[in-house]
Short mmCIF file of C-alpha atoms in Angstrom, two decimals:
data_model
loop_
_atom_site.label_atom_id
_atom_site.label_comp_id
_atom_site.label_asym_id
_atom_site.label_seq_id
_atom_site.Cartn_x
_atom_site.Cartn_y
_atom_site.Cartn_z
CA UNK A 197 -63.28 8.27 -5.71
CA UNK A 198 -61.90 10.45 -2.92
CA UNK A 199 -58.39 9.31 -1.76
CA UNK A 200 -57.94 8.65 1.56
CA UNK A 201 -55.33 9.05 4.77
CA UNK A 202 -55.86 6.07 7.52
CA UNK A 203 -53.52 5.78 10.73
CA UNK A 204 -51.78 2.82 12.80
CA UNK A 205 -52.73 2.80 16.34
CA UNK A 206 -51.00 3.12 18.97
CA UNK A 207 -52.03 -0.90 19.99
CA UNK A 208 -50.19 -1.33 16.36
CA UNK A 209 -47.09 0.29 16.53
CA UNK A 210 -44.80 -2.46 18.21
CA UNK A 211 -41.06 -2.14 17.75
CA UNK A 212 -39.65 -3.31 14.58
CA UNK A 213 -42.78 -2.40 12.55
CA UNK A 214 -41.52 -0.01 9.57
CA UNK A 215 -43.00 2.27 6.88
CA UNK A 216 -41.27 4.57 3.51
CA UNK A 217 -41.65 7.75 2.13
CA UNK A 218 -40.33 8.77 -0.63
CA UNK A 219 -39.88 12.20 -2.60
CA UNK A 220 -37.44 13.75 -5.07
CA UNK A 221 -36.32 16.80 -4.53
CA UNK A 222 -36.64 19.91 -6.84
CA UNK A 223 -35.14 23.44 -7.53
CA UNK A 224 -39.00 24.69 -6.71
CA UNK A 225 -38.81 22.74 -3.39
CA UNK A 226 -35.42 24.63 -1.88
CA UNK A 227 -37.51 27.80 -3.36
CA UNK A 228 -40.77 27.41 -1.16
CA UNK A 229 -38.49 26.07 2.05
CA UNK A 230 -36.75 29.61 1.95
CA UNK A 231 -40.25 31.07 1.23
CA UNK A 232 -41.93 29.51 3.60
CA UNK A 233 -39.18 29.91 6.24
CA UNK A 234 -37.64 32.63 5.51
CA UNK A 235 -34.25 30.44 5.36
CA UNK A 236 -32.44 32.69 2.16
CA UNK A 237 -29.30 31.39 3.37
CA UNK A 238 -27.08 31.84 0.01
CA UNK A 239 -25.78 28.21 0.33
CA UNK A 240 -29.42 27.12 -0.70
CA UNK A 241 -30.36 30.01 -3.37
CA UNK A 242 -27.47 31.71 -4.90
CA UNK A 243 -25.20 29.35 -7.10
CA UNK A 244 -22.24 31.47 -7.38
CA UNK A 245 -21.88 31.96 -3.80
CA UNK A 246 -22.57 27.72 -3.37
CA UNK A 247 -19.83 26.92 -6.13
CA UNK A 248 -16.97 28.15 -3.57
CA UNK A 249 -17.94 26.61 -0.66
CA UNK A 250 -17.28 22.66 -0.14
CA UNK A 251 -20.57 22.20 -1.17
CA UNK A 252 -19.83 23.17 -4.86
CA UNK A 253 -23.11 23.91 -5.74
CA UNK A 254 -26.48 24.46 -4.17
CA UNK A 255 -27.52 22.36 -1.62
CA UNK A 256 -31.41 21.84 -0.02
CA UNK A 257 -31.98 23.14 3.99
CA UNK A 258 -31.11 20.49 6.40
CA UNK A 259 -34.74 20.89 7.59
CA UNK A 260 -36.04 20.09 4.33
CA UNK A 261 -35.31 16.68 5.40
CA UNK A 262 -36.59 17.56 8.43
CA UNK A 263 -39.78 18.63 6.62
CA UNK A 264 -40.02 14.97 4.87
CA UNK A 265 -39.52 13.22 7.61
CA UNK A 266 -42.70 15.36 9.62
CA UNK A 267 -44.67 14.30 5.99
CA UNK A 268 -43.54 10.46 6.65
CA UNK A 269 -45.19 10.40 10.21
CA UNK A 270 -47.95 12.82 9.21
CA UNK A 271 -49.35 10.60 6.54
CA UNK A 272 -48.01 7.19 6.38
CA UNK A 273 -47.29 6.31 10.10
CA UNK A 274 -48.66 6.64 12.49
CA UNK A 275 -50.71 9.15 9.95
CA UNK A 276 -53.85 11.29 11.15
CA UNK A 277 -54.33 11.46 14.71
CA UNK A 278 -50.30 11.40 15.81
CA UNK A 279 -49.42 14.70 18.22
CA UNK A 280 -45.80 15.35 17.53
CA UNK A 281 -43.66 15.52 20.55
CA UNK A 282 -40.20 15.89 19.33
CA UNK A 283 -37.43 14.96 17.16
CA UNK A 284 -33.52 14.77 16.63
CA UNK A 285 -31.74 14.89 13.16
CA UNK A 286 -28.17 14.55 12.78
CA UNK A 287 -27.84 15.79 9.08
CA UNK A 288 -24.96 13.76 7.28
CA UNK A 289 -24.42 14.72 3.90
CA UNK A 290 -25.71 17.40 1.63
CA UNK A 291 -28.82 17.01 -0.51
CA UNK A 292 -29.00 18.05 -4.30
CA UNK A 293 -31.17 19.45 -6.44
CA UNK A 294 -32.83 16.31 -8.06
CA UNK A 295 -31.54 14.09 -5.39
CA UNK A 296 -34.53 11.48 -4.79
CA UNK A 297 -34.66 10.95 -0.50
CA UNK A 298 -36.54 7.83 1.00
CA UNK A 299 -37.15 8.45 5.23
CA UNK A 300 -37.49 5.06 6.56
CA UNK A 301 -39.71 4.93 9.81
CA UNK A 302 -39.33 2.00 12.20
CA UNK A 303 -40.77 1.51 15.99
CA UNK A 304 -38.35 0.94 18.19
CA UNK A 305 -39.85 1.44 21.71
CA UNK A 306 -43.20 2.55 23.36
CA UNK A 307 -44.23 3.12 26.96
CA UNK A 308 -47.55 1.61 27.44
CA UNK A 309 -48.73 3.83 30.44
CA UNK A 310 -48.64 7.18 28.00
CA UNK A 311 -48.83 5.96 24.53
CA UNK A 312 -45.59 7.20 23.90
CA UNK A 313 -43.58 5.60 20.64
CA UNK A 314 -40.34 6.40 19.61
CA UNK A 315 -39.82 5.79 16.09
CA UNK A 316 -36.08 6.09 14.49
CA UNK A 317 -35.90 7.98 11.04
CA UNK A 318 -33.36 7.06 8.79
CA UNK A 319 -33.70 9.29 5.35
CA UNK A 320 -31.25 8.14 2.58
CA UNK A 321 -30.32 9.28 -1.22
CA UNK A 322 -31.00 7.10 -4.21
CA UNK A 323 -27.59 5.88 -3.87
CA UNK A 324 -28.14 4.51 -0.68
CA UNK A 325 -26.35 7.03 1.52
CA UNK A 326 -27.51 8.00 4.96
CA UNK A 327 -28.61 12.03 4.65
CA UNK A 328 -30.19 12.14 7.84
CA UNK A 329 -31.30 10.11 10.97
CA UNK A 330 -32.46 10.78 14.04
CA UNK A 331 -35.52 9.92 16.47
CA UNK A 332 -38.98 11.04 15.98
CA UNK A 333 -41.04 11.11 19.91
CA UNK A 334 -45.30 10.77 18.98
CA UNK A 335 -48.43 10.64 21.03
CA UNK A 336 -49.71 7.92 18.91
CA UNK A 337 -53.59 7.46 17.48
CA UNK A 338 -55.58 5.48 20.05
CA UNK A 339 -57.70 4.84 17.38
CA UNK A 340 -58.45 3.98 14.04
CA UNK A 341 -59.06 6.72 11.76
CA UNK A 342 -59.69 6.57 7.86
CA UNK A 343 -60.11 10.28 6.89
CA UNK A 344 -60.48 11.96 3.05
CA UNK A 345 -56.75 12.84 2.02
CA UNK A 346 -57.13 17.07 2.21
CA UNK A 347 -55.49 18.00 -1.45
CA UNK A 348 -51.53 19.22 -1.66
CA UNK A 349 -52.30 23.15 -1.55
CA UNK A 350 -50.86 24.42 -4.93
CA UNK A 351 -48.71 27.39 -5.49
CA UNK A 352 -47.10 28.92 -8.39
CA UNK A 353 -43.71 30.47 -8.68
CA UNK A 354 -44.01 34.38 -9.39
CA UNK A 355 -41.06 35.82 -11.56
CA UNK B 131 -28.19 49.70 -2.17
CA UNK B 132 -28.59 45.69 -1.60
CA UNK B 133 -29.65 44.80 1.57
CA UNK B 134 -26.29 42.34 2.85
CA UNK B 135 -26.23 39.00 5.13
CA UNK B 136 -23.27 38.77 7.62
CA UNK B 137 -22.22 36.08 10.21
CA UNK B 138 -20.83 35.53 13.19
CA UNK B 139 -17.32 33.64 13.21
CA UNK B 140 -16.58 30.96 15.39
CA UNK B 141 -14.42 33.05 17.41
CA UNK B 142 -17.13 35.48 18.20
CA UNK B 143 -19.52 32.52 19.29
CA UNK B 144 -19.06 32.49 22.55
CA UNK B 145 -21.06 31.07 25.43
CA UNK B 146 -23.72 34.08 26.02
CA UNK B 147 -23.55 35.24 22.85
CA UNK B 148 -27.34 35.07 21.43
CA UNK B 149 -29.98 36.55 18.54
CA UNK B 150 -32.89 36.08 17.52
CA UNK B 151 -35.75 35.92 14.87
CA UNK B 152 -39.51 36.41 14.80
CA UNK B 153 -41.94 35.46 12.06
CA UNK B 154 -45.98 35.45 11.80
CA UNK B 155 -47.70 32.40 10.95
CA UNK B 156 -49.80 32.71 8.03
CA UNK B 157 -52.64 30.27 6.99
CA UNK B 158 -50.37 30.76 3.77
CA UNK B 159 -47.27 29.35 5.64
CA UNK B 160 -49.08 26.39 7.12
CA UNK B 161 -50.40 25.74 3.11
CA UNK B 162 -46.93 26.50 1.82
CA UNK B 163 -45.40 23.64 4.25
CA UNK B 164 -47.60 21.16 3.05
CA UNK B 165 -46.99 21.64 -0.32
CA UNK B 166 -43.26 21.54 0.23
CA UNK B 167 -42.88 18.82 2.79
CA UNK B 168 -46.42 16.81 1.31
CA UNK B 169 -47.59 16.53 4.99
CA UNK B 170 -51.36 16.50 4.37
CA UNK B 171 -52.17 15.49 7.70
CA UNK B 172 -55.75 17.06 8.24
CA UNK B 173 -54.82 18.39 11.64
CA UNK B 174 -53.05 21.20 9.85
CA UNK B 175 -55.52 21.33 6.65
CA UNK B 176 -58.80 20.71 7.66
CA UNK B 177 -60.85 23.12 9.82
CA UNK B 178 -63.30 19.93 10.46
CA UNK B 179 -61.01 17.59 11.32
CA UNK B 180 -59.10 19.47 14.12
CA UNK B 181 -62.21 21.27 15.43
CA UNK B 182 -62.86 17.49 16.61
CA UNK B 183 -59.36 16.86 17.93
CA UNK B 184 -57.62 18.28 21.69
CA UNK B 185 -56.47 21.24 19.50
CA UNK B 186 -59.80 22.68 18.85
CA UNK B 187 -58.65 24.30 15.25
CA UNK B 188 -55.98 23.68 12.45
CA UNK B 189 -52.47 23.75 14.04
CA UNK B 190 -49.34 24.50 12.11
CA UNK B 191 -46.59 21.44 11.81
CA UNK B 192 -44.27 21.26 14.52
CA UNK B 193 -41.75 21.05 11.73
CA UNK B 194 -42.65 24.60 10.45
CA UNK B 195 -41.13 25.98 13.50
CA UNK B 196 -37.80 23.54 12.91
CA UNK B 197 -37.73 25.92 9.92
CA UNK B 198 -37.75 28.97 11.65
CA UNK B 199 -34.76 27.79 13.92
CA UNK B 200 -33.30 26.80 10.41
CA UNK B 201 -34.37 30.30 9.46
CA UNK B 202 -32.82 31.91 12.57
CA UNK B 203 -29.18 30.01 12.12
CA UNK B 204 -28.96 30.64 8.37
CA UNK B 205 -29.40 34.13 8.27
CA UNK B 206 -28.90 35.37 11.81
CA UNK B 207 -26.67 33.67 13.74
CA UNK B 208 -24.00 32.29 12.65
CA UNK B 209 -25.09 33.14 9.14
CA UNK B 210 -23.26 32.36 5.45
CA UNK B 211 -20.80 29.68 5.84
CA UNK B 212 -22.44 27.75 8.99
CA UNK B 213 -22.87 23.94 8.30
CA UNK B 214 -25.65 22.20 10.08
CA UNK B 215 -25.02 19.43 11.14
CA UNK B 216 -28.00 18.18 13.94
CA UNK B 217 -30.94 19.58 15.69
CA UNK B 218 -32.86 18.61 18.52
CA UNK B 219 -36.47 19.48 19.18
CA UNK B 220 -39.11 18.84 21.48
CA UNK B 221 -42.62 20.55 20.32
CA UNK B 222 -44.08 22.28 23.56
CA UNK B 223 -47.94 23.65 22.73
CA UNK B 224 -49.61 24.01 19.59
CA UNK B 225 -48.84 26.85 17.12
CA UNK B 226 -52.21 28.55 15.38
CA UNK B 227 -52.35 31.01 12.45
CA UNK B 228 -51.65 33.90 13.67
CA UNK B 229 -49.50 33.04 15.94
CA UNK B 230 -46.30 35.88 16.46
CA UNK B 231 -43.29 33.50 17.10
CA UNK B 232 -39.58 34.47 18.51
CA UNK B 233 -36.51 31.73 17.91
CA UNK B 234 -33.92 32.95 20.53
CA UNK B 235 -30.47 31.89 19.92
CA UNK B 236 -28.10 31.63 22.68
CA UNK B 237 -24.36 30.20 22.24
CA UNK B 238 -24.22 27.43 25.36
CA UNK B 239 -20.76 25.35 24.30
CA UNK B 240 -17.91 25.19 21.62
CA UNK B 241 -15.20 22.87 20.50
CA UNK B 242 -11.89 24.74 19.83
CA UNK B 243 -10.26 21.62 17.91
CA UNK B 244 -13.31 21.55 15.48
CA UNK B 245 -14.87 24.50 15.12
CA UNK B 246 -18.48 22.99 16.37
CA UNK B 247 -20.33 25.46 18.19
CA UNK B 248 -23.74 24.51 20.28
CA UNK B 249 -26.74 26.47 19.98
CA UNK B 250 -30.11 26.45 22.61
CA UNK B 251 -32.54 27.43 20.61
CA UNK B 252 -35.65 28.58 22.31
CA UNK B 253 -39.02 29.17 20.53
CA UNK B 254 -42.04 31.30 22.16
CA UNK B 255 -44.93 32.41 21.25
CA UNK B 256 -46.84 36.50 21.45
CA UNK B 257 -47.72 35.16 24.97
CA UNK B 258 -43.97 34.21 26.19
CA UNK B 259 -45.00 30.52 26.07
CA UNK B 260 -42.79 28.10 24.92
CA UNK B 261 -43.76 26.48 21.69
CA UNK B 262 -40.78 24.37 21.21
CA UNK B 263 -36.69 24.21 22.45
CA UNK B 264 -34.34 22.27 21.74
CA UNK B 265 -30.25 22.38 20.64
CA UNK B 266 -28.26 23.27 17.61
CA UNK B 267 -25.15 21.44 16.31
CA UNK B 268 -23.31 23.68 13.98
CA UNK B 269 -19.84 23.84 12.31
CA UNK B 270 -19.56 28.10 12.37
CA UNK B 271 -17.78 30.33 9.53
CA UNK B 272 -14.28 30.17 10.02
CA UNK B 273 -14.09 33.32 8.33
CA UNK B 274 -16.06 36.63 8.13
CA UNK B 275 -18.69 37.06 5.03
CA UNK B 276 -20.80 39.86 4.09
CA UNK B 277 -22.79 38.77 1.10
CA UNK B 278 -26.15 40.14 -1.05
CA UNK B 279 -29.34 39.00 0.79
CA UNK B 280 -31.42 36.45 -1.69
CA UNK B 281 -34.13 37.46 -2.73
CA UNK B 282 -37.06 35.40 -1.19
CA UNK B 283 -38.66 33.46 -3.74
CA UNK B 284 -42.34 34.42 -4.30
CA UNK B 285 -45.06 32.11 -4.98
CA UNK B 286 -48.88 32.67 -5.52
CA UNK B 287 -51.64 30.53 -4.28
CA UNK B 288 -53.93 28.28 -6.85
CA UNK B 289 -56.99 27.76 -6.55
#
């Protein structure tokens, strides 16, 4: 049985409707955001140089959070079909290595005329503290859309 | 001889002050975001599924260029010892593989009591369009650092 990605419409998303996504973060995870970025910032790769700042030890890139919070709307709502317009983050407090992060997706406003939503993004730590928040700006789905889930692209860490 | 990272203190951001960093997209980036973020969403994996949407082809996540800005700020300007601490971003036009794009960093406003410096951060593409702008909120190195450049981590695609 093929998994599969399906979408809330635009006619759906009225304020106060709210959706979770939830991942834990890894070591491998702060690896492939400075791969993929480019972000080698020494905060978020070398130990030593993390252990005297007030961090104390490594932390993830802000816009790793960022990253999750693009996943959240990508694939749980509004899902396949969304054009992102725009976001804002305020990040709040550092994110570990092992830290698990739930973003927390609720509707609060729409303009009917465009199909416009604004959906606020609230991404806490599995003690309950605010990392990040901020508000995401979509083109939302007109319509319905249930579409085979493409599979995670794999990659494997070279020495 | 190691290649070195250096920043820019607060008291050398001032208004005017800019950088700036340019990175290819890859089909390999787009891949490596998904796997790191787990945003699936088939308008970025599947060739089908965006042939049939307004973009015509696969289109990287706005967020991938969110990590370019975080790219540009962590190793460019202001470097080692900046704290993030917001970003603003509103996605322009689509971004394709192989797409050449430019983050350009410009200082626009600073707060002497707290060491907050404000960032416009300006993202184009090979054909000077705007792909995406927004602002950076950033506490800046109080002091100078010159530190060993990370290594970026390497990873090799799966089948």
């Amino acid at each position: 049985m093929t998994e599969t990605l399906s979408n809330t419409t635009f006619e759906e998303l009225t304020p106060g409707r709210a959706a979770e996504y939830t991942r834990r973060v890894e070591e491998r995870d702060i690896d492939l955001f400075a791969a993929v970025s480019g972000d080698v910032n020494p905060v978020h790769l070398d130990e030593a140089f993390a252990a005297d700042t007030v961090f104390r030890r490594r932390v993830a890139h802000g816009m790793l959070t960022g990253a999750f919070v693009s996943a959240a709307l990508g694939t749980v709502m509004p899902g396949p079909g969304t054009i992102y317009l725009g976001q804002t983050l305020r990040f709040q407090r550092p994110v570990h290595i092992g830290d698990t992060l739930t973003v927390r997706l609720e509707v609060t406003a729409r303009r009917e005329d465009k199909g416009i939503v604004t959906i606020a993004c609230e991404v806490t730590n599995q003690d309950a503290e605010s990392v990040a928040s901020g508000d995401a700006t979509v083109l939302a789905p007109a319509e319905r859309r249930v579409v085979p889930r493409p599979a995670t692209p794999r990659f494997e860490r070279k020495p």
